[in-house]
Tab-separated table of C-alpha atoms in Angstrom:
chain	number	residue	atom	x	y	z
A	1	MET	CA	-14.717	-10.542	9.902
A	2	ILE	CA	-15.933	-9.560	6.433
A	3	GLN	CA	-19.507	-10.327	7.429
A	4	GLU	CA	-19.183	-8.104	10.509
A	5	ALA	CA	-17.810	-5.278	8.345
A	6	GLN	CA	-20.863	-5.624	6.135
A	7	THR	CA	-23.206	-5.289	9.093
A	8	LEU	CA	-21.535	-1.897	9.711
A	9	HIS	CA	-22.147	-1.001	6.030
A	10	TRP	CA	-18.422	-0.800	5.323
A	11	THR	CA	-17.070	-1.411	1.835
A	12	VAL	CA	-14.443	-4.158	1.973
A	13	LEU	CA	-11.280	-3.929	-0.115
A	14	LEU	CA	-9.721	-7.395	-0.272
A	15	THR	CA	-5.991	-7.320	-1.084
A	16	VAL	CA	-4.656	-10.768	-1.976
A	17	THR	CA	-0.899	-10.734	-1.525
A	18	GLY	CA	2.222	-12.852	-0.914
A	19	ALA	CA	4.348	-14.431	0.186
A	20	ALA	CA	3.623	-17.499	-1.910
A	21	PRO	CA	3.808	-21.083	-0.656
A	22	CYS	CA	7.190	-22.720	-1.165
A	23	TRP	CA	5.902	-24.866	-4.035
A	24	ALA	CA	4.636	-21.765	-5.858
A	25	SER	CA	7.808	-19.635	-5.685
A	26	ALA	CA	11.587	-19.812	-6.138
A	27	CYS	CA	11.646	-21.660	-2.842
A	28	ALA	CA	10.681	-24.812	-4.777
A	29	THR	CA	14.068	-24.863	-6.528
A	30	THR	CA	16.124	-23.814	-3.490
A	31	HIS	CA	17.836	-26.300	-1.200
A	32	ILE	CA	15.965	-24.822	1.727
A	33	LYS	CA	17.676	-26.894	4.440
A	34	HIS	CA	20.997	-25.236	3.759
A	35	GLU	CA	19.794	-21.677	3.466
A	36	SER	CA	19.704	-18.943	6.092
A	37	MET	CA	16.393	-17.642	7.433
A	38	ARG	CA	16.808	-14.458	5.371
A	39	GLN	CA	17.357	-16.485	2.212
A	40	LYS	CA	14.290	-18.590	2.988
A	41	LEU	CA	12.172	-15.455	3.420
A	42	ASP	CA	13.532	-14.050	0.167
A	43	ALA	CA	12.765	-17.315	-1.654
A	44	ILE	CA	9.028	-17.264	-0.914
A	45	VAL	CA	8.617	-13.794	-2.447
A	46	THR	CA	10.860	-14.522	-5.452
A	47	ASN	CA	9.149	-15.207	-8.779
A	48	PRO	CA	5.748	-16.359	-7.455
A	49	ASN	CA	3.978	-18.540	-9.995
A	50	PRO	CA	1.335	-16.443	-11.840
A	51	THR	CA	-0.712	-19.483	-12.896
A	52	TYR	CA	-1.049	-20.774	-9.334
A	53	TYR	CA	-1.839	-17.252	-8.156
A	54	GLY	CA	-4.629	-17.000	-10.731
A	55	GLN	CA	-6.066	-20.305	-9.523
A	56	PHE	CA	-5.996	-19.010	-5.944
A	57	LEU	CA	-7.816	-15.815	-6.983
A	58	GLN	CA	-10.455	-17.938	-8.677
A	59	ALA	CA	-11.000	-19.746	-5.369
A	60	VAL	CA	-11.101	-16.394	-3.526
A	61	GLY	CA	-13.695	-15.124	-5.999
A	62	ARG	CA	-15.846	-18.222	-5.502
A	63	GLU	CA	-15.662	-17.879	-1.708
A	64	PHE	CA	-16.124	-14.121	-1.267
A	65	GLY	CA	-17.091	-12.717	-4.675
A	66	SER	CA	-20.840	-12.781	-4.183
A	67	TYR	CA	-20.572	-9.972	-1.613
A	68	VAL	CA	-17.011	-8.557	-1.820
A	69	LYS	CA	-16.683	-6.606	-5.053
A	70	LEU	CA	-13.464	-4.599	-4.614
A	71	TYR	CA	-10.094	-6.355	-4.953
A	72	SER	CA	-6.451	-5.412	-5.181
A	73	ILE	CA	-3.624	-7.555	-6.533
A	74	TRP	CA	-0.600	-7.904	-4.206
A	75	ASN	CA	0.641	-5.419	-1.619
A	76	GLU	CA	3.509	-2.993	-2.310
A	77	PRO	CA	5.097	-5.013	-5.132
A	78	ASN	CA	7.815	-2.346	-5.441
A	79	GLN	CA	9.166	-3.397	-2.022
A	80	PRO	CA	11.798	-6.192	-1.818
A	81	GLN	CA	10.217	-7.817	1.234
A	82	MET	CA	7.029	-8.311	-0.812
A	83	LEU	CA	8.354	-9.277	-4.263
A	84	LEU	CA	11.741	-10.275	-5.714
A	85	PRO	CA	13.749	-9.664	-7.778
A	86	GLN	CA	13.179	-5.926	-7.967
A	87	TYR	CA	15.981	-5.194	-10.445
A	88	VAL	CA	17.702	-7.431	-13.009
A	89	HIS	CA	20.508	-5.842	-15.046
A	90	ASN	CA	19.243	-2.428	-13.954
A	91	GLN	CA	15.744	-3.127	-15.309
A	92	VAL	CA	12.622	-3.155	-13.100
A	93	GLU	CA	11.955	-6.890	-13.126
A	94	SER	CA	9.385	-6.726	-10.289
A	95	ALA	CA	7.051	-4.727	-12.540
A	96	VAL	CA	7.129	-7.482	-15.185
A	97	ILE	CA	6.425	-10.133	-12.539
A	98	TYR	CA	3.616	-8.018	-11.104
A	99	ARG	CA	1.984	-7.462	-14.493
A	100	ASN	CA	1.807	-11.234	-15.025
A	101	LEU	CA	0.459	-11.780	-11.504
A	102	TRP	CA	-2.183	-9.106	-12.055
A	103	LEU	CA	-3.356	-10.500	-15.387
A	104	LYS	CA	-3.593	-14.052	-14.057
A	105	GLY	CA	-5.276	-12.870	-10.864
A	106	TYR	CA	-7.796	-10.815	-12.834
A	107	ALA	CA	-8.526	-13.821	-15.055
A	108	GLY	CA	-9.006	-15.972	-11.957
A	109	LEU	CA	-11.563	-13.571	-10.491
A	110	LYS	CA	-13.277	-13.373	-13.853
A	111	ALA	CA	-13.575	-17.185	-13.926
A	112	SER	CA	-14.913	-17.387	-10.365
A	113	GLY	CA	-18.572	-17.130	-11.364
A	114	ASN	CA	-19.020	-13.998	-9.224
A	115	PHE	CA	-17.265	-11.443	-11.423
A	116	SER	CA	-20.329	-9.299	-12.073
A	117	GLY	CA	-19.840	-5.903	-10.409
A	118	MET	CA	-16.224	-6.586	-9.398
A	119	LYS	CA	-13.574	-3.875	-9.539
A	120	VAL	CA	-9.888	-4.805	-9.454
A	121	LEU	CA	-7.211	-2.251	-8.540
A	122	PHE	CA	-3.669	-2.097	-9.875
A	123	GLY	CA	-0.596	-1.087	-7.887
A	124	GLU	CA	-0.806	-0.851	-4.084
A	125	THR	CA	2.681	0.675	-4.394
A	126	SER	CA	4.637	2.187	-1.507
A	127	PRO	CA	5.451	5.921	-1.694
A	128	VAL	CA	9.222	6.362	-1.889
A	129	GLY	CA	11.859	4.681	-4.031
A	130	ASN	CA	15.445	4.073	-2.962
A	131	LYS	CA	17.407	2.094	-5.506
A	132	PRO	CA	20.423	1.343	-3.257
A	133	TYR	CA	17.932	-0.393	-0.914
A	134	ASP	CA	16.291	-2.238	-3.824
A	135	ILE	CA	13.069	-0.201	-3.595
A	136	VAL	CA	11.519	0.970	-6.864
A	137	ALA	CA	9.865	4.395	-6.964
A	138	PRO	CA	6.093	4.013	-7.526
A	139	LEU	CA	5.873	5.911	-10.825
A	140	THR	CA	8.943	4.098	-12.152
A	141	PHE	CA	7.230	0.839	-11.213
A	142	MET	CA	3.921	1.897	-12.766
A	143	ARG	CA	5.531	2.877	-16.079
A	144	ALA	CA	7.396	-0.434	-16.284
A	145	ALA	CA	4.318	-2.485	-15.373
A	146	LEU	CA	2.124	-0.659	-17.897
A	147	CYS	CA	4.800	-0.619	-20.643
A	148	LEU	CA	4.994	3.175	-20.639
A	149	SER	CA	7.950	5.306	-21.711
A	150	SER	CA	9.260	8.187	-19.620
A	151	SER	CA	6.763	10.394	-21.493
A	152	TYR	CA	3.958	7.897	-20.763
A	153	GLN	CA	3.616	6.514	-24.294
A	154	ARG	CA	2.588	2.849	-24.339
A	155	SER	CA	4.826	0.388	-26.159
A	156	ALA	CA	3.458	-1.311	-29.259
A	157	GLY	CA	2.289	-4.856	-28.611
A	158	CYS	CA	1.688	-4.278	-24.917
A	159	GLY	CA	-2.007	-4.615	-24.135
A	160	ARG	CA	-4.065	-2.426	-21.868
A	161	ILE	CA	-4.716	-3.401	-18.259
A	162	PRO	CA	-8.466	-3.525	-17.416
A	163	ALA	CA	-7.942	-2.043	-13.950
A	164	ALA	CA	-10.683	-0.102	-12.180
A	165	GLY	CA	-8.095	2.235	-10.659
A	166	TYR	CA	-4.574	2.602	-9.317
A	167	ALA	CA	-3.926	2.059	-5.604
A	168	GLN	CA	-1.137	4.014	-3.909
A	169	HIS	CA	0.113	4.254	-0.313
A	170	PRO	CA	1.201	7.893	0.099
A	171	TYR	CA	2.181	7.648	3.755
A	172	ASP	CA	5.109	9.766	4.869
A	173	GLN	CA	7.888	9.601	7.388
A	174	LYS	CA	8.088	11.837	10.459
A	175	GLN	CA	8.248	14.944	8.228
A	176	GLY	CA	4.486	14.694	7.704
A	177	PRO	CA	2.123	15.358	4.782
A	178	TYR	CA	4.068	18.378	3.490
A	179	TRP	CA	7.285	16.446	2.854
A	180	VAL	CA	8.546	16.197	-0.734
A	181	PRO	CA	11.166	13.429	-1.136
A	182	PRO	CA	14.645	14.616	-2.139
A	183	SER	CA	15.932	13.820	-5.612
A	184	TYR	CA	18.577	11.361	-4.395
A	185	LEU	CA	15.703	9.054	-3.367
A	186	ASP	CA	14.293	9.119	-6.921
A	187	GLY	CA	11.950	11.856	-5.668
A	188	ALA	CA	10.649	12.800	-9.128
A	189	ASP	CA	8.906	9.423	-9.325
A	190	ASP	CA	7.718	9.232	-5.718
A	191	VAL	CA	4.103	9.765	-4.655
A	192	THR	CA	3.659	11.131	-1.138
A	193	MET	CA	0.924	13.290	0.366
A	194	ALA	CA	2.657	16.483	-0.779
A	195	SER	CA	2.929	15.329	-4.399
A	196	LEU	CA	-0.610	13.997	-4.917
A	197	GLY	CA	-1.793	17.150	-6.676
A	198	SER	CA	1.294	17.608	-8.825
A	199	SER	CA	1.483	16.756	-12.504
A	200	ARG	CA	4.098	14.080	-11.847
A	201	ALA	CA	1.653	12.146	-9.637
A	202	ARG	CA	-1.181	12.331	-12.170
A	203	SER	CA	1.081	10.500	-14.625
A	204	THR	CA	-1.108	10.294	-17.710
A	205	ARG	CA	-3.326	12.543	-19.787
A	206	ARG	CA	-6.422	10.616	-18.730
A	207	PRO	CA	-5.436	8.849	-15.508
A	208	PRO	CA	-7.531	6.058	-13.972
A	209	PRO	CA	-9.276	6.708	-10.666
A	210	ALA	CA	-6.791	6.586	-7.815
A	211	LEU	CA	-7.319	5.129	-4.356
A	212	TYR	CA	-4.944	6.253	-1.614
A	213	ARG	CA	-4.477	4.258	1.559
A	214	LEU	CA	-3.462	6.695	4.245
A	215	THR	CA	-1.752	6.208	7.582
A	216	CYS	CA	0.485	8.064	10.038
A	217	ARG	CA	3.365	5.838	11.099
A	218	SER	CA	3.448	6.818	14.763
A	219	THR	CA	5.100	4.946	17.585
A	220	SER	CA	4.267	5.187	21.249
A	221	PRO	CA	6.582	6.758	22.171
A	222	SER	CA	8.042	7.958	18.868
A	223	THR	CA	11.320	6.476	17.663
A	224	GLY	CA	13.475	6.659	14.559
A	225	SER	CA	11.740	7.769	11.381
A	226	ARG	CA	8.213	7.704	12.811
A	227	ALA	CA	6.170	10.732	13.793
A	228	SER	CA	5.312	11.361	17.432
A	229	PRO	CA	1.690	10.814	18.541
A	230	ILE	CA	1.092	14.559	18.901
A	231	TYR	CA	2.295	15.213	15.342
A	232	CYS	CA	0.157	12.389	13.972
A	233	SER	CA	-2.835	14.153	15.470
A	234	ALA	CA	-1.834	17.394	13.742
A	235	TYR	CA	-1.101	15.670	10.437
A	236	ARG	CA	-4.384	13.779	10.359
A	237	SER	CA	-6.510	16.662	9.046
A	238	PRO	CA	-4.384	17.918	6.122
A	239	SER	CA	-3.726	14.302	5.085
A	240	LYS	CA	-7.423	13.470	5.122
A	241	ARG	CA	-8.204	16.617	3.161
A	242	SER	CA	-5.819	15.509	0.394
A	243	THR	CA	-7.507	12.096	0.107
A	244	THR	CA	-11.143	12.930	0.791
A	245	ARG	CA	-12.674	9.829	-0.769
A	246	SER	CA	-9.984	7.372	0.291
A	247	PRO	CA	-9.752	5.143	3.362
A	248	SER	CA	-7.481	5.821	6.314
A	249	ARG	CA	-5.895	2.906	8.098
A	250	TRP	CA	-5.965	3.186	11.867
A	251	LEU	CA	-5.923	0.403	14.405
A	252	THR	CA	-7.938	0.885	17.565
A	253	ARG	CA	-5.019	-0.125	19.776
A	254	THR	CA	-1.320	0.080	18.967
A	255	ARG	CA	0.466	-3.235	18.599
A	256	GLU	CA	3.636	-3.975	20.524
A	257	SER	CA	6.659	-2.913	18.505
A	258	ARG	CA	9.440	-5.336	17.698
A	259	PRO	CA	12.988	-4.320	16.725
A	260	LEU	CA	14.385	-4.445	13.216
A	261	THR	CA	15.348	-7.945	12.163
A	262	SER	CA	18.557	-8.930	10.400
A	263	THR	CA	19.367	-7.315	7.071
A	264	ALA	CA	19.905	-8.884	3.687
A	265	HIS	CA	21.755	-7.275	0.780
A	266	GLY	CA	21.866	-4.050	2.776
A	267	ARG	CA	18.056	-3.920	3.097
A	268	PRO	CA	16.648	-3.206	6.573
A	269	GLN	CA	13.843	-5.618	7.412
A	270	PRO	CA	11.217	-4.022	9.680
A	271	GLY	CA	10.037	-6.091	12.603
A	272	ARG	CA	6.422	-7.075	13.053
A	273	GLY	CA	4.320	-4.267	14.450
A	274	SER	CA	6.443	-1.480	12.954
A	275	PHE	CA	3.328	0.409	11.822
A	276	GLN	CA	2.169	1.905	15.109
A	277	THR	CA	-1.084	3.381	13.835
A	278	GLY	CA	-3.308	2.787	16.842
A	279	LEU	CA	-5.672	5.392	18.267
A	280	GLU	CA	-4.720	4.052	21.704
A	281	THR	CA	-1.368	3.072	23.161
A	282	VAL	CA	-0.465	-0.561	23.879
A	283	THR	CA	-1.786	-0.020	27.422
A	284	ALA	CA	-5.145	1.300	26.114
A	285	HIS	CA	-4.504	4.986	26.877
A	286	PRO	CA	-5.960	7.366	24.235
A	287	LYS	CA	-3.453	9.179	22.031
A	288	PRO	CA	-4.148	12.812	21.043
A	289	LEU	CA	-5.459	11.519	17.708
A	290	TYR	CA	-8.173	9.495	19.480
A	291	HIS	CA	-10.279	12.607	20.167
A	292	GLY	CA	-9.598	14.373	16.847
A	293	TYR	CA	-10.072	11.354	14.588
A	294	PRO	CA	-13.888	11.570	14.126
A	295	VAL	CA	-13.866	15.182	12.865
A	296	PRO	CA	-10.681	16.229	11.009
A	297	LEU	CA	-10.509	20.012	10.539
A	298	THR	CA	-8.070	22.248	8.671
A	299	VAL	CA	-7.872	26.021	8.742
A	300	THR	CA	-5.816	27.860	6.105
A	301	VAL	CA	-5.200	31.539	5.444
A	302	GLN	CA	-5.573	32.612	1.826
A	303	ASN	CA	-4.191	35.839	0.324
A	304	GLY	CA	-3.272	37.072	3.770
A	305	SER	CA	-6.866	37.950	4.688
A	306	LYS	CA	-9.305	35.143	3.908
A	307	VAL	CA	-9.616	32.071	6.108
A	308	ALA	CA	-10.754	28.740	4.676
A	309	PHE	CA	-12.201	25.915	6.805
A	310	TRP	CA	-12.382	22.270	5.746
A	311	VAL	CA	-14.057	19.599	7.865
A	312	SER	CA	-14.948	15.944	7.363
A	313	CYS	CA	-17.261	13.984	9.644
A	314	ALA	CA	-16.714	10.290	10.394
A	315	PRO	CA	-18.250	7.760	12.814
A	316	THR	CA	-17.112	8.233	16.370
A	317	VAL	CA	-14.321	6.082	17.754
A	318	ALA	CA	-16.695	4.527	20.269
A	319	ALA	CA	-19.029	3.427	17.478
A	320	THR	CA	-16.237	1.767	15.491
A	321	ARG	CA	-14.362	0.063	18.325
A	322	ARG	CA	-16.596	-2.985	18.712
């Protein structure tokens, strides 16, 4: 698949994430036969072994590093279904775990023999925190992982992270790209489309380059907290304008949706296929976004009289379907 992407001259971002094998996580010390399915799933994302992870990244670097040069460590480590524990005694424990995973993973890539030209991203955090649901806000997570105070001063004795940039997923709910999270969801430390240009999202005096992975969480038809297909089409252009140099994640065809699975500790567990980001429905019928995807366009009125146009050209859907 990576080789085919290269033939299309696409840059590949390889995100190496969990869950970890049982022998490389808390699962190894859990009497797995007597645990529930939810507890088993929690175990394989609890305290993954950084040393083993670094060894795996070294193998990944040997296998792919001669032609894949952009990597990211873990996916959404501020989410409890991806990494546990998130909080211990009201402290962001997941950030400490992630920092160790990142450093070992970076060292593994460096030892792979193919490190020349590699860039490794930090973060891949989800956009909105909700402490009662065990989800850490992205800027809260970033400060804890980078040993930064609330005013972004680094703690003494905490070394710098040699990251090429910070990766963030600023996708929104059905409210769209203009939605600012309310304060009761830790909104001051959230990073959504509407907050990308604010000072709170820039975080530091000299921030690293940021990479935003963008998607519209549409269902077909729309349900719950997801935007309808027609709104995803409308939201595509202003979202793309906010993240001009960042990739957008769209499937060609929507996957079949599955219902929410059982909950654990009050946390809803989304079923497989909950990100309905296809340009076509499950039955291969084009959504409104299908026709607007290649050329996103925004038109804004400025000062009541001037009109500003913004347009971005992309390969046609037919050319990228394969």
